[in-house]
Amino acid sequence: RPKRILFWIYGGAYLGGDCPGNASPAFEFAKDCQMDGVFIPHFRLAPEATIDDVLWDVCLAYHWVCRELLPVDGEIILVGLSN
């Protein structure tokens, strides 16, 4: 289990972007920050989803990471890009 996780929320103004397209910069950033792991949540995008839907998706993903991946003494760094 990674002790230090980078939680990467990709940019695109909630209209575009995806996990695979953000993997490379997220892993590079995590390496620079000496993180043990990277988590890039998938979230619904506008206009099909509302901002509340998007925020709900991100919050659920964060909760899952805290519950399932992160040890009790672990750390999360949240990074949001141009959202």
C-alpha positions as YAML, in Angstrom:
chain: A
units: angstrom
residues:
- id: 1
  name: ARG
  ca: [0.00, 0.00, 0.00]
- id: 2
  name: PRO
  ca: [1.36, 3.40, -0.89]
- id: 3
  name: LYS
  ca: [1.94, 5.66, 2.09]
- id: 4
  name: ARG
  ca: [1.97, 8.93, 0.13]
- id: 5
  name: ILE
  ca: [-0.63, 9.27, -2.63]
- id: 6
  name: LEU
  ca: [-1.01, 12.02, -5.21]
- id: 7
  name: PHE
  ca: [-4.73, 12.56, -5.92]
- id: 8
  name: TRP
  ca: [-4.72, 14.18, -9.36]
- id: 9
  name: ILE
  ca: [-7.87, 15.99, -10.56]
- id: 10
  name: TYR
  ca: [-7.30, 16.68, -14.24]
- id: 11
  name: GLY
  ca: [-8.16, 19.90, -15.99]
- id: 12
  name: GLY
  ca: [-10.45, 20.66, -18.86]
- id: 13
  name: ALA
  ca: [-12.99, 22.94, -17.20]
- id: 14
  name: TYR
  ca: [-15.05, 19.82, -16.42]
- id: 15
  name: LEU
  ca: [-15.80, 19.65, -20.16]
- id: 16
  name: GLY
  ca: [-12.93, 17.47, -21.33]
- id: 17
  name: GLY
  ca: [-9.90, 15.51, -20.29]
- id: 18
  name: ASP
  ca: [-9.44, 11.93, -19.15]
- id: 19
  name: CYS
  ca: [-7.34, 9.68, -16.94]
- id: 20
  name: PRO
  ca: [-5.06, 8.21, -19.65]
- id: 21
  name: GLY
  ca: [-4.26, 11.65, -21.03]
- id: 22
  name: ASN
  ca: [-3.14, 12.83, -17.59]
- id: 23
  name: ALA
  ca: [-1.15, 9.80, -16.49]
- id: 24
  name: SER
  ca: [2.24, 11.00, -17.74]
- id: 25
  name: PRO
  ca: [2.19, 14.47, -16.12]
- id: 26
  name: ALA
  ca: [0.64, 13.06, -12.94]
- id: 27
  name: PHE
  ca: [3.35, 10.41, -12.55]
- id: 28
  name: GLU
  ca: [6.08, 12.95, -13.28]
- id: 29
  name: PHE
  ca: [4.65, 15.34, -10.68]
- id: 30
  name: ALA
  ca: [4.38, 12.49, -8.15]
- id: 31
  name: LYS
  ca: [7.99, 11.54, -8.79]
- id: 32
  name: ASP
  ca: [9.09, 15.14, -8.21]
- id: 33
  name: CYS
  ca: [7.11, 15.21, -4.94]
- id: 34
  name: GLN
  ca: [8.46, 11.81, -3.84]
- id: 35
  name: MET
  ca: [5.01, 10.25, -3.72]
- id: 36
  name: ASP
  ca: [4.52, 6.47, -3.58]
- id: 37
  name: GLY
  ca: [1.41, 6.33, -5.74]
- id: 38
  name: VAL
  ca: [-0.93, 8.25, -8.01]
- id: 39
  name: PHE
  ca: [-4.71, 8.15, -8.14]
- id: 40
  name: ILE
  ca: [-6.53, 9.86, -11.01]
- id: 41
  name: PRO
  ca: [-10.29, 9.69, -10.48]
- id: 42
  name: HIS
  ca: [-12.65, 9.30, -13.40]
- id: 43
  name: PHE
  ca: [-15.49, 11.79, -13.20]
- id: 44
  name: ARG
  ca: [-18.44, 12.67, -15.37]
- id: 45
  name: LEU
  ca: [-18.12, 15.73, -17.60]
- id: 46
  name: ALA
  ca: [-20.39, 18.62, -18.57]
- id: 47
  name: PRO
  ca: [-22.71, 19.18, -20.27]
- id: 48
  name: GLU
  ca: [-24.09, 15.69, -19.57]
- id: 49
  name: ALA
  ca: [-23.31, 16.11, -15.86]
- id: 50
  name: THR
  ca: [-23.81, 19.07, -13.56]
- id: 51
  name: ILE
  ca: [-21.04, 20.54, -11.42]
- id: 52
  name: ASP
  ca: [-22.68, 18.84, -8.43]
- id: 53
  name: ASP
  ca: [-22.33, 15.47, -10.21]
- id: 54
  name: VAL
  ca: [-18.66, 16.12, -10.93]
- id: 55
  name: LEU
  ca: [-17.91, 17.16, -7.36]
- id: 56
  name: TRP
  ca: [-19.79, 14.14, -6.04]
- id: 57
  name: ASP
  ca: [-17.70, 11.83, -8.25]
- id: 58
  name: VAL
  ca: [-14.45, 13.39, -7.01]
- id: 59
  name: CYS
  ca: [-15.56, 13.27, -3.36]
- id: 60
  name: LEU
  ca: [-16.55, 9.61, -3.66]
- id: 61
  name: ALA
  ca: [-13.19, 8.80, -5.24]
- id: 62
  name: TYR
  ca: [-11.36, 10.64, -2.44]
- id: 63
  name: HIS
  ca: [-13.37, 8.75, 0.18]
- id: 64
  name: TRP
  ca: [-12.57, 5.44, -1.52]
- id: 65
  name: VAL
  ca: [-8.83, 6.21, -1.60]
- id: 66
  name: CYS
  ca: [-8.87, 7.10, 2.11]
- id: 67
  name: ARG
  ca: [-10.77, 3.94, 3.00]
- id: 68
  name: GLU
  ca: [-9.21, 1.39, 0.66]
- id: 69
  name: LEU
  ca: [-5.69, 2.51, -0.28]
- id: 70
  name: LEU
  ca: [-4.29, 4.83, 2.33]
- id: 71
  name: PRO
  ca: [-2.81, 3.50, 5.58]
- id: 72
  name: VAL
  ca: [-3.81, 5.26, 8.80]
- id: 73
  name: ASP
  ca: [-0.54, 7.18, 8.91]
- id: 74
  name: GLY
  ca: [-0.59, 7.96, 5.18]
- id: 75
  name: GLU
  ca: [-0.69, 11.26, 3.33]
- id: 76
  name: ILE
  ca: [-2.65, 12.56, 0.35]
- id: 77
  name: ILE
  ca: [-1.68, 15.51, -1.77]
- id: 78
  name: LEU
  ca: [-4.55, 16.87, -3.87]
- id: 79
  name: VAL
  ca: [-3.71, 18.55, -7.15]
- id: 80
  name: GLY
  ca: [-6.33, 20.20, -9.34]
- id: 81
  name: LEU
  ca: [-5.43, 21.49, -12.77]
- id: 82
  name: SER
  ca: [-7.31, 24.32, -14.47]
- id: 83
  name: ASN
  ca: [-10.72, 23.15, -13.35]
...
